[in-house]
GROMACS .gro file of C-alpha atoms in nm:
model
  411
    1MET     CA    1   2.367  -2.565   1.341
    2ALA     CA    2   2.150  -2.330   1.132
    3PRO     CA    3   1.986  -2.475   0.818
    4SER     CA    4   2.179  -2.413   0.495
    5ILE     CA    5   2.141  -2.498   0.126
    6ARG     CA    6   2.414  -2.702  -0.043
    7LEU     CA    7   2.437  -2.687  -0.422
    8SER     CA    8   2.659  -2.878  -0.663
    9PRO     CA    9   2.802  -2.715  -0.873
   10ALA     CA   10   2.814  -2.455  -0.596
   11ALA     CA   11   2.787  -2.112  -0.760
   12ARG     CA   12   2.729  -2.156  -1.133
   13SER     CA   13   2.612  -2.425  -1.374
   14LEU     CA   14   2.510  -2.443  -1.738
   15PHE     CA   15   2.139  -2.403  -1.803
   16ASP     CA   16   2.105  -2.754  -1.949
   17GLU     CA   17   2.308  -2.918  -1.668
   18PRO     CA   18   2.158  -3.090  -1.364
   19LEU     CA   19   2.195  -2.907  -1.033
   20ALA     CA   20   2.216  -3.111  -0.711
   21ILE     CA   21   2.017  -2.949  -0.428
   22ALA     CA   22   2.036  -3.046  -0.059
   23VAL     CA   23   1.950  -2.882   0.274
   24GLN     CA   24   2.137  -2.954   0.596
   25GLY     CA   25   2.086  -2.850   0.958
   26LEU     CA   26   1.710  -2.908   0.977
   27GLY     CA   27   1.537  -3.076   1.272
   28PRO     CA   28   1.463  -3.451   1.254
   29ARG     CA   29   1.170  -3.507   1.012
   30GLN     CA   30   1.114  -3.132   0.993
   31GLN     CA   31   0.857  -3.022   0.732
   32VAL     CA   32   0.972  -2.750   0.495
   33THR     CA   33   0.878  -2.589   0.164
   34LEU     CA   34   1.151  -2.527  -0.094
   35ARG     CA   35   1.092  -2.244  -0.338
   36THR     CA   36   1.285  -2.137  -0.648
   37SER     CA   37   1.243  -1.813  -0.839
   38LEU     CA   38   1.402  -1.655  -1.143
   39ARG     CA   39   1.337  -1.329  -1.327
   40ASP     CA   40   1.371  -1.310  -1.703
   41GLU     CA   41   1.535  -1.019  -1.885
   42THR     CA   42   1.209  -0.821  -1.884
   43GLY     CA   43   1.171  -0.865  -1.507
   44GLN     CA   44   0.891  -1.124  -1.526
   45LEU     CA   45   0.895  -1.369  -1.236
   46PHE     CA   46   0.895  -1.751  -1.266
   47GLN     CA   47   0.846  -1.962  -0.953
   48ALA     CA   48   0.816  -2.323  -0.836
   49SER     CA   49   0.775  -2.474  -0.491
   50ALA     CA   50   0.770  -2.821  -0.338
   51ARG     CA   51   0.696  -2.968   0.004
   52TYR     CA   52   0.952  -3.192   0.173
   53GLN     CA   53   1.022  -3.366   0.502
   54ALA     CA   54   1.380  -3.395   0.630
   55GLY     CA   55   1.527  -3.729   0.733
   56ASP     CA   56   1.582  -3.842   1.091
   57ASP     CA   57   1.926  -3.678   1.075
   58GLY     CA   58   1.785  -3.338   0.966
   59GLN     CA   59   1.928  -3.380   0.614
   60LEU     CA   60   1.725  -3.329   0.296
   61ASP     CA   61   1.873  -3.442  -0.036
   62LEU     CA   62   1.643  -3.393  -0.336
   63ALA     CA   63   1.810  -3.685  -0.514
   64ARG     CA   64   1.681  -3.919  -0.240
   65CYS     CA   65   1.376  -3.746  -0.091
   66PRO     CA   66   1.046  -3.741  -0.279
   67ALA     CA   67   0.843  -3.419  -0.281
   68LEU     CA   68   0.512  -3.454  -0.098
   69PRO     CA   69   0.179  -3.365  -0.265
   70GLY     CA   70   0.071  -3.001  -0.256
   71GLY     CA   71   0.349  -2.817  -0.441
   72SER     CA   72   0.433  -2.760  -0.809
   73PHE     CA   73   0.517  -3.132  -0.840
   74SER     CA   74   0.546  -3.444  -0.625
   75GLY     CA   75   0.759  -3.759  -0.622
   76LEU     CA   76   1.133  -3.811  -0.656
   77GLU     CA   77   1.228  -3.528  -0.892
   78PRO     CA   78   1.578  -3.393  -0.815
   79MET     CA   79   1.540  -3.121  -1.084
   80GLY     CA   80   1.170  -3.049  -1.028
   81LEU     CA   81   1.237  -2.707  -0.876
   82LEU     CA   82   1.390  -2.603  -1.210
   83TRP     CA   83   1.168  -2.769  -1.469
   84ALA     CA   84   0.849  -2.677  -1.283
   85LEU     CA   85   0.920  -2.302  -1.288
   86GLN     CA   86   0.605  -2.125  -1.410
   87PRO     CA   87   0.546  -1.760  -1.499
   88GLN     CA   88   0.346  -1.540  -1.263
   89LYS     CA   89   0.214  -1.363  -1.574
   90PRO     CA   90  -0.011  -1.611  -1.759
   91PHE     CA   91   0.107  -1.744  -2.099
   92TRP     CA   92   0.452  -1.586  -2.065
   93ARG     CA   93   0.745  -1.771  -2.220
   94LEU     CA   94   1.095  -1.784  -2.071
   95VAL     CA   95   1.323  -1.646  -2.343
   96LYS     CA   96   1.697  -1.574  -2.326
   97ARG     CA   97   1.808  -1.289  -2.551
   98ASP     CA   98   2.156  -1.221  -2.414
   99VAL     CA   99   2.334  -1.554  -2.372
  100GLN     CA  100   2.643  -1.377  -2.237
  101SER     CA  101   2.471  -1.317  -1.903
  102PRO     CA  102   2.334  -1.595  -1.681
  103PHE     CA  103   1.988  -1.625  -1.528
  104LEU     CA  104   1.999  -1.580  -1.150
  105LEU     CA  105   1.816  -1.854  -0.961
  106GLN     CA  106   1.701  -1.782  -0.603
  107LEU     CA  107   1.641  -2.074  -0.366
  108GLU     CA  108   1.460  -2.049  -0.033
  109VAL     CA  109   1.379  -2.293   0.246
  110LEU     CA  110   1.059  -2.199   0.432
  111GLU     CA  111   0.915  -2.345   0.755
  112GLY     CA  112   0.619  -2.584   0.723
  113HIS     CA  113   0.373  -2.675   0.450
  114GLY     CA  114   0.112  -2.401   0.492
  115GLU     CA  115  -0.069  -2.216   0.214
  116ARG     CA  116   0.109  -1.903   0.338
  117PRO     CA  117   0.491  -1.930   0.338
  118GLY     CA  118   0.638  -1.991   0.683
  119GLN     CA  119   0.951  -1.838   0.831
  120LEU     CA  120   1.255  -1.818   0.598
  121LEU     CA  121   1.512  -2.072   0.725
  122ALA     CA  122   1.782  -2.052   0.455
  123GLN     CA  123   1.843  -1.903   0.112
  124ALA     CA  124   2.098  -1.922  -0.170
  125GLN     CA  125   2.162  -1.783  -0.517
  126HIS     CA  126   2.290  -1.971  -0.820
  127GLU     CA  127   2.380  -1.865  -1.174
  128ARG     CA  128   2.242  -2.066  -1.467
  129ALA     CA  129   2.473  -1.980  -1.756
  130PHE     CA  130   2.458  -2.036  -2.132
  131LEU     CA  131   2.829  -2.018  -2.214
  132ARG     CA  132   3.098  -2.235  -2.062
  133ASP     CA  133   3.432  -2.059  -1.998
  134GLY     CA  134   3.625  -2.028  -2.323
  135VAL     CA  135   3.330  -2.060  -2.564
  136ARG     CA  136   3.350  -1.776  -2.817
  137ARG     CA  137   3.050  -1.584  -2.945
  138VAL     CA  138   3.121  -1.440  -3.292
  139PRO     CA  139   2.863  -1.215  -3.466
  140VAL     CA  140   2.853  -1.308  -3.838
  141ARG     CA  141   2.770  -1.053  -4.110
  142GLU     CA  142   2.916  -1.217  -4.422
  143GLY     CA  143   2.749  -1.153  -4.757
  144ARG     CA  144   2.380  -1.181  -4.684
  145ILE     CA  145   2.419  -1.399  -4.374
  146ARG     CA  146   2.298  -1.262  -4.041
  147ALA     CA  147   2.396  -1.502  -3.766
  148THR     CA  148   2.602  -1.572  -3.455
  149LEU     CA  149   2.869  -1.842  -3.447
  150PHE     CA  150   2.952  -2.017  -3.120
  151LEU     CA  151   3.290  -2.191  -3.109
  152PRO     CA  152   3.398  -2.435  -2.836
  153PRO     CA  153   3.721  -2.358  -2.647
  154GLY     CA  154   4.052  -2.436  -2.817
  155GLU     CA  155   4.202  -2.425  -3.165
  156ASP     CA  156   4.076  -2.765  -3.288
  157THR     CA  157   3.823  -2.827  -3.562
  158PHE     CA  158   3.471  -2.911  -3.448
  159PRO     CA  159   3.164  -3.069  -3.608
  160GLY     CA  160   2.955  -2.785  -3.754
  161ILE     CA  161   2.582  -2.737  -3.696
  162ILE     CA  162   2.344  -2.468  -3.824
  163ASP     CA  163   2.061  -2.399  -3.578
  164ILE     CA  164   1.742  -2.263  -3.738
  165HIS     CA  165   1.456  -2.132  -3.528
  166GLY     CA  166   1.082  -2.138  -3.598
  167LEU     CA  167   0.848  -1.858  -3.702
  168GLY     CA  168   0.875  -1.540  -3.504
  169GLY     CA  169   1.175  -1.392  -3.683
  170GLY     CA  170   1.483  -1.247  -3.522
  171LEU     CA  171   1.794  -1.427  -3.404
  172SER     CA  172   1.766  -1.687  -3.127
  173GLU     CA  173   2.092  -1.793  -2.962
  174PRO     CA  174   2.022  -2.008  -2.651
  175ARG     CA  175   2.014  -2.350  -2.820
  176ALA     CA  176   2.321  -2.281  -3.034
  177SER     CA  177   2.519  -2.147  -2.736
  178LEU     CA  178   2.435  -2.456  -2.528
  179LEU     CA  179   2.537  -2.690  -2.814
  180ALA     CA  180   2.876  -2.517  -2.838
  181ASN     CA  181   2.939  -2.610  -2.473
  182HIS     CA  182   2.915  -2.974  -2.588
  183GLY     CA  183   3.185  -2.945  -2.856
  184PHE     CA  184   2.996  -2.828  -3.167
  185ALA     CA  185   3.072  -2.519  -3.376
  186THR     CA  186   2.715  -2.390  -3.395
  187LEU     CA  187   2.574  -2.113  -3.615
  188ALA     CA  188   2.249  -1.955  -3.492
  189LEU     CA  189   2.100  -1.833  -3.820
  190ALA     CA  190   1.838  -1.559  -3.861
  191TYR     CA  191   1.630  -1.565  -4.179
  192TYR     CA  192   1.375  -1.286  -4.148
  193GLN     CA  193   1.277  -0.990  -3.928
  194PHE     CA  194   1.634  -0.922  -3.824
  195GLU     CA  195   1.847  -0.621  -3.918
  196ASP     CA  196   1.833  -0.586  -4.299
  197LEU     CA  197   1.673  -0.926  -4.367
  198PRO     CA  198   1.319  -0.916  -4.514
  199GLN     CA  199   1.044  -0.829  -4.267
  200LYS     CA  200   0.773  -1.030  -4.446
  201PRO     CA  201   0.933  -1.259  -4.704
  202LYS     CA  202   0.709  -1.367  -4.994
  203GLU     CA  203   0.923  -1.679  -5.024
  204LEU     CA  204   1.231  -1.828  -4.859
  205HIS     CA  205   1.519  -1.859  -5.103
  206LEU     CA  206   1.727  -2.166  -5.023
  207GLU     CA  207   2.027  -1.985  -5.177
  208TYR     CA  208   2.044  -1.780  -4.856
  209PHE     CA  209   2.074  -2.098  -4.648
  210GLU     CA  210   2.323  -2.242  -4.898
  211GLU     CA  211   2.542  -1.938  -4.829
  212ALA     CA  212   2.534  -2.026  -4.458
  213VAL     CA  213   2.638  -2.387  -4.535
  214ASN     CA  214   2.929  -2.260  -4.746
  215TYR     CA  215   3.029  -2.012  -4.474
  216MET     CA  216   3.050  -2.299  -4.223
  217LEU     CA  217   3.245  -2.530  -4.454
  218GLN     CA  218   3.499  -2.257  -4.532
  219HIS     CA  219   3.553  -2.180  -4.162
  220PRO     CA  220   3.896  -2.304  -4.046
  221GLN     CA  221   3.750  -2.447  -3.723
  222VAL     CA  222   3.462  -2.640  -3.882
  223LYS     CA  223   3.538  -3.003  -3.955
  224GLY     CA  224   3.393  -3.101  -4.295
  225PRO     CA  225   3.305  -3.250  -4.530
  226GLY     CA  226   2.942  -3.168  -4.440
  227VAL     CA  227   2.739  -2.989  -4.175
  228GLY     CA  228   2.449  -3.080  -3.950
  229LEU     CA  229   2.120  -2.890  -3.924
  230LEU     CA  230   1.905  -2.853  -3.613
  231GLY     CA  231   1.566  -2.697  -3.682
  232PHE     CA  232   1.249  -2.635  -3.483
  233SER     CA  233   0.901  -2.601  -3.641
  234LYS     CA  234   0.939  -2.375  -3.950
  235GLY     CA  235   1.317  -2.402  -3.898
  236ALA     CA  236   1.289  -2.782  -3.912
  237GLU     CA  237   1.093  -2.748  -4.235
  238VAL     CA  238   1.370  -2.521  -4.373
  239SER     CA  239   1.632  -2.779  -4.263
  240LEU     CA  240   1.450  -3.062  -4.442
  241ALA     CA  241   1.418  -2.850  -4.759
  242MET     CA  242   1.791  -2.778  -4.741
  243ALA     CA  243   1.863  -3.152  -4.712
  244ALA     CA  244   1.645  -3.217  -5.018
  245PHE     CA  245   1.801  -2.950  -5.243
  246LEU     CA  246   2.149  -2.856  -5.119
  247LYS     CA  247   2.480  -3.040  -5.109
  248ASN     CA  248   2.701  -3.104  -4.803
  249ILE     CA  249   2.420  -3.163  -4.552
  250THR     CA  250   2.521  -3.472  -4.355
  251ALA     CA  251   2.266  -3.493  -4.072
  252VAL     CA  252   1.938  -3.317  -3.988
  253ALA     CA  253   1.768  -3.320  -3.647
  254SER     CA  254   1.414  -3.195  -3.692
  255LEU     CA  255   1.198  -3.083  -3.396
  256ASN     CA  256   0.824  -3.098  -3.475
  257ALA     CA  257   0.852  -3.036  -3.850
  258PRO     CA  258   0.553  -3.000  -4.083
  259VAL     CA  259   0.755  -3.182  -4.363
  260ALA     CA  260   0.589  -2.950  -4.618
  261ALA     CA  261   0.610  -2.581  -4.702
  262THR     CA  262   0.378  -2.394  -4.464
  263TYR     CA  263   0.296  -2.024  -4.454
  264ILE     CA  264   0.597  -1.913  -4.666
  265PRO     CA  265   0.684  -2.107  -4.986
  266PHE     CA  266   1.040  -2.213  -5.072
  267SER     CA  267   1.232  -2.144  -5.388
  268TYR     CA  268   1.563  -2.277  -5.515
  269LYS     CA  269   1.698  -2.176  -5.856
  270ASP     CA  270   1.395  -2.230  -6.082
  271LYS     CA  271   1.207  -2.464  -5.848
  272ILE     CA  272   0.925  -2.349  -5.616
  273ILE     CA  273   0.764  -2.547  -5.335
  274PRO     CA  274   0.423  -2.383  -5.283
  275ASN     CA  275   0.287  -2.360  -4.932
  276VAL     CA  276   0.006  -2.585  -4.815
  277THR     CA  277  -0.331  -2.417  -4.752
  278LEU     CA  278  -0.429  -2.353  -4.391
  279HIS     CA  279  -0.800  -2.320  -4.307
  280GLU     CA  280  -0.837  -2.098  -4.003
  281HIS     CA  281  -1.210  -2.178  -3.973
  282LYS     CA  282  -1.115  -2.537  -3.883
  283ALA     CA  283  -0.965  -2.424  -3.550
  284LYS     CA  284  -1.156  -2.573  -3.255
  285ALA     CA  285  -1.230  -2.396  -2.927
  286THR     CA  286  -1.124  -2.612  -2.632
  287ASN     CA  287  -1.314  -2.620  -2.303
  288SER     CA  288  -1.047  -2.384  -2.169
  289LYS     CA  289  -1.162  -2.133  -2.440
  290PHE     CA  290  -0.827  -2.145  -2.623
  291LEU     CA  291  -0.807  -2.244  -2.988
  292ASP     CA  292  -0.673  -2.578  -3.106
  293TYR     CA  293  -0.528  -2.536  -3.456
  294SER     CA  294  -0.411  -2.895  -3.506
  295ASP     CA  295  -0.662  -2.961  -3.788
  296VAL     CA  296  -0.623  -2.645  -3.998
  297MET     CA  297  -0.371  -2.794  -4.244
  298ASP     CA  298  -0.484  -3.002  -4.542
  299ASP     CA  299  -0.382  -3.367  -4.513
  300LEU     CA  300  -0.053  -3.376  -4.703
  301PHE     CA  301  -0.067  -3.750  -4.757
  302GLN     CA  302  -0.420  -3.786  -4.896
  303ALA     CA  303  -0.338  -3.650  -5.241
  304PRO     CA  304  -0.034  -3.831  -5.385
  305GLY     CA  305   0.218  -3.602  -5.552
  306ASN     CA  306   0.129  -3.310  -5.325
  307GLN     CA  307   0.344  -3.020  -5.449
  308SER     CA  308   0.388  -2.873  -5.101
  309LEU     CA  309   0.556  -3.184  -4.959
  310ILE     CA  310   0.934  -3.151  -4.927
  311PRO     CA  311   1.089  -3.413  -5.163
  312LEU     CA  312   1.288  -3.588  -4.889
  313GLU     CA  313   1.361  -3.884  -5.117
  314LYS     CA  314   1.630  -3.656  -5.267
  315ALA     CA  315   1.801  -3.608  -4.930
  316GLU     CA  316   2.121  -3.798  -4.867
  317ALA     CA  317   2.153  -3.678  -4.508
  318GLN     CA  318   2.070  -3.885  -4.202
  319LEU     CA  319   1.732  -3.765  -4.070
  320LEU     CA  320   1.627  -3.763  -3.703
  321PHE     CA  321   1.261  -3.669  -3.649
  322ILE     CA  322   1.185  -3.563  -3.292
  323VAL     CA  323   0.811  -3.529  -3.238
  324GLY     CA  324   0.577  -3.442  -2.952
  325GLN     CA  325   0.270  -3.667  -2.944
  326ASP     CA  326   0.069  -3.375  -2.803
  327ASP     CA  327   0.185  -3.119  -3.063
  328ARG     CA  328  -0.127  -2.908  -3.134
  329VAL     CA  329   0.031  -2.680  -3.395
  330VAL     CA  330   0.151  -2.942  -3.642
  331LYS     CA  331   0.052  -3.309  -3.652
  332SER     CA  332   0.423  -3.374  -3.635
  333GLU     CA  333   0.407  -3.739  -3.532
  334ARG     CA  334   0.181  -3.825  -3.827
  335CYS     CA  335   0.397  -3.613  -4.062
  336ALA     CA  336   0.716  -3.793  -3.958
  337THR     CA  337   0.555  -4.139  -3.968
  338GLU     CA  338   0.402  -4.091  -4.313
  339VAL     CA  339   0.714  -3.935  -4.463
  340CYS     CA  340   0.929  -4.222  -4.330
  341LYS     CA  341   0.685  -4.472  -4.485
  342LEU     CA  342   0.735  -4.299  -4.822
  343LEU     CA  343   1.114  -4.314  -4.777
  344GLN     CA  344   1.100  -4.678  -4.677
  345ALA     CA  345   0.889  -4.761  -4.984
  346GLN     CA  346   1.175  -4.617  -5.192
  347GLY     CA  347   1.426  -4.845  -5.020
  348LYS     CA  348   1.572  -4.572  -4.800
  349GLY     CA  349   1.678  -4.629  -4.439
  350ASN     CA  350   1.837  -4.292  -4.353
  351PHE     CA  351   1.578  -4.194  -4.093
  352GLN     CA  352   1.468  -4.248  -3.734
  353ILE     CA  353   1.181  -4.112  -3.525
  354LEU     CA  354   1.185  -4.026  -3.154
  355SER     CA  355   0.830  -3.975  -3.034
  356TYR     CA  356   0.749  -3.831  -2.691
  357PRO     CA  357   0.415  -3.863  -2.508
  358GLY     CA  358   0.287  -3.560  -2.317
  359THR     CA  359   0.508  -3.331  -2.526
  360GLY     CA  360   0.368  -3.040  -2.726
  361HIS     CA  361   0.494  -2.818  -3.006
  362CYS     CA  362   0.777  -2.645  -2.818
  363ILE     CA  363   1.073  -2.876  -2.755
  364ASP     CA  364   1.347  -2.671  -2.589
  365PRO     CA  365   1.676  -2.776  -2.430
  366PRO     CA  366   1.644  -2.918  -2.077
  367PHE     CA  367   1.492  -2.719  -1.792
  368PHE     CA  368   1.324  -2.448  -1.997
  369PRO     CA  369   0.972  -2.419  -1.851
  370LEU     CA  370   0.681  -2.582  -2.031
  371TYR     CA  371   0.502  -2.340  -2.265
  372PRO     CA  372   0.169  -2.518  -2.332
  373ILE     CA  373  -0.049  -2.219  -2.431
  374GLY     CA  374   0.086  -1.927  -2.629
  375SER     CA  375   0.050  -1.719  -2.940
  376HIS     CA  376  -0.003  -1.926  -3.255
  377PRO     CA  377   0.300  -1.868  -3.485
  378ILE     CA  378   0.079  -1.792  -3.789
  379PHE     CA  379  -0.262  -1.678  -3.667
  380HIS     CA  380  -0.127  -1.481  -3.367
  381LYS     CA  381  -0.419  -1.581  -3.147
  382ARG     CA  382  -0.389  -1.755  -2.812
  383ALA     CA  383  -0.363  -2.122  -2.891
  384VAL     CA  384  -0.305  -2.459  -2.730
  385LEU     CA  385   0.053  -2.565  -2.814
  386GLY     CA  386   0.032  -2.886  -2.609
  387GLY     CA  387   0.238  -3.068  -2.348
  388GLU     CA  388   0.223  -3.182  -1.984
  389LEU     CA  389   0.472  -3.069  -1.724
  390LYS     CA  390   0.632  -3.391  -1.600
  391ALA     CA  391   0.628  -3.582  -1.931
  392TYR     CA  392   0.775  -3.282  -2.112
  393SER     CA  393   1.056  -3.240  -1.858
  394LYS     CA  394   1.164  -3.601  -1.923
  395ALA     CA  395   1.135  -3.558  -2.302
  396GLN     CA  396   1.356  -3.246  -2.298
  397VAL     CA  397   1.641  -3.424  -2.122
  398HIS     CA  398   1.619  -3.737  -2.336
  399ALA     CA  399   1.581  -3.556  -2.670
  400TRP     CA  400   1.872  -3.321  -2.596
  401SER     CA  401   2.109  -3.611  -2.525
  402GLN     CA  402   1.986  -3.791  -2.839
  403VAL     CA  403   2.044  -3.484  -3.059
  404GLN     CA  404   2.404  -3.462  -2.939
  405ALA     CA  405   2.464  -3.837  -2.983
  406PHE     CA  406   2.315  -3.819  -3.334
  407PHE     CA  407   2.543  -3.535  -3.442
  408LYS     CA  408   2.850  -3.695  -3.279
  409LYS     CA  409   2.778  -4.016  -3.471
  410TYR     CA  410   2.721  -3.864  -3.816
  411LEU     CA  411   2.940  -3.550  -3.813
   0.00000   0.00000   0.00000
C-alpha cells in the first residue's frame, strides 16, 4: 500500500480550526519529513517542516507522534506544521486581503531526515477558508462609515461586535470574518487611509465610531441593547476611548492596548485627549541590529492626572485586557495592570487581564504565523515586535477562545 496523507476535515477547514494530519502506508518505524507550504496573495511562500518516525504499524498520527529535533519545531504538536509556517522572504507578514477565497495549503511527505529533501512519498492539498458556508459579507457605505459587515447564517439576531484594527490604515477583514463563523454579527471598521476616509487624520473623532455603533444597533440582525468592541493596538485604544465616552458599549476585548492616546489624539464633542509624547531617540538597538521601541513612550502613570490617559473610570462596559508579556511596541502588560489598579481604587470590578508569556505585540487569531520583527507602526523602521514561536502559538488559541467566551457571556 503506497503512503498517503489523511486529513480531517478532508478538503477544507476554517483558518482558525484545528486540522488533524496523519500518514498511512509507511514502513515500520520509517523516518520521514513532513513539509507544509502556502503562498499568500502576493505569491510569497511560507513553509514549515518536521521530522517524524512512523509506528511499528507504518502509521503516523501527528496527534500521537512527537516531532523529532531538527525541523521547524519538535515535540507533540499536532498543529505545528501550521503555526510554524515562516516566510521565505525575511520579515514578511501573512496577510489575508480577500477573505472570500481560501489559502491553499500543500502537504508533502518526504523520505528520510536529511538536510536535502528525500524522495516525495505522498502529497495532498487542503483549503484554509475564512468564511463558513452561509456567512454573508456585506460592504457597508452608510453615512461616513466605511466597513464590511459579516453576518452568520440564518435570519436570527446575533450579538454584535465592531472589530477595529491597529495603525496601518485600510480595511482588515480576516478577524471579523472568522468571528462571524462563531455566531457574531461582526463589523470590520476602517478609520483612515481607505477610500474617502482621511489619509493622515490630525485627530480621530469619536463621532465617526459612534455612527458605527448606531449602525449596528439599528441593524435588524444585531441583538441589542449594546455592542461589543474588539480592538488591536491603536484599535484597542480607540475601543477603550469609545467605552469611556460613548453609550451602548457593553463589552470591550482589548489586544495590547496603550490605554492612552498615542500618535493621533482623540476628540469627542468639545473634549480632546492629547496624544502622549514618543521619544524616538530612546529606541535601543538590539544585538540583532533591530530597534527596540518599548521605552519611547513617557510613563503614563508617573504623573497623576495625565491628560493622555483614557478616562476608563467612565466606562460601564466589561473590559478584557489581553496582553503579550513580550510586547516590544507598547508596555501593554504594565498599562493594563496599572489601569486596573486605578479602576480598583475607585471600587470598580468590571475588568480582567489575560497575560501571555512569550507573546509579542501582534496577537492574531489561531495559526497565523508569528510576526516577531516588522515595520514599527509609527516610526516605519524595522523593529522588534516580540514573541516566541511555541509560546505564541499556544497564546493565540487560548486568547481566541477566551475572546469568544467573553462576548458570549456579556453580549
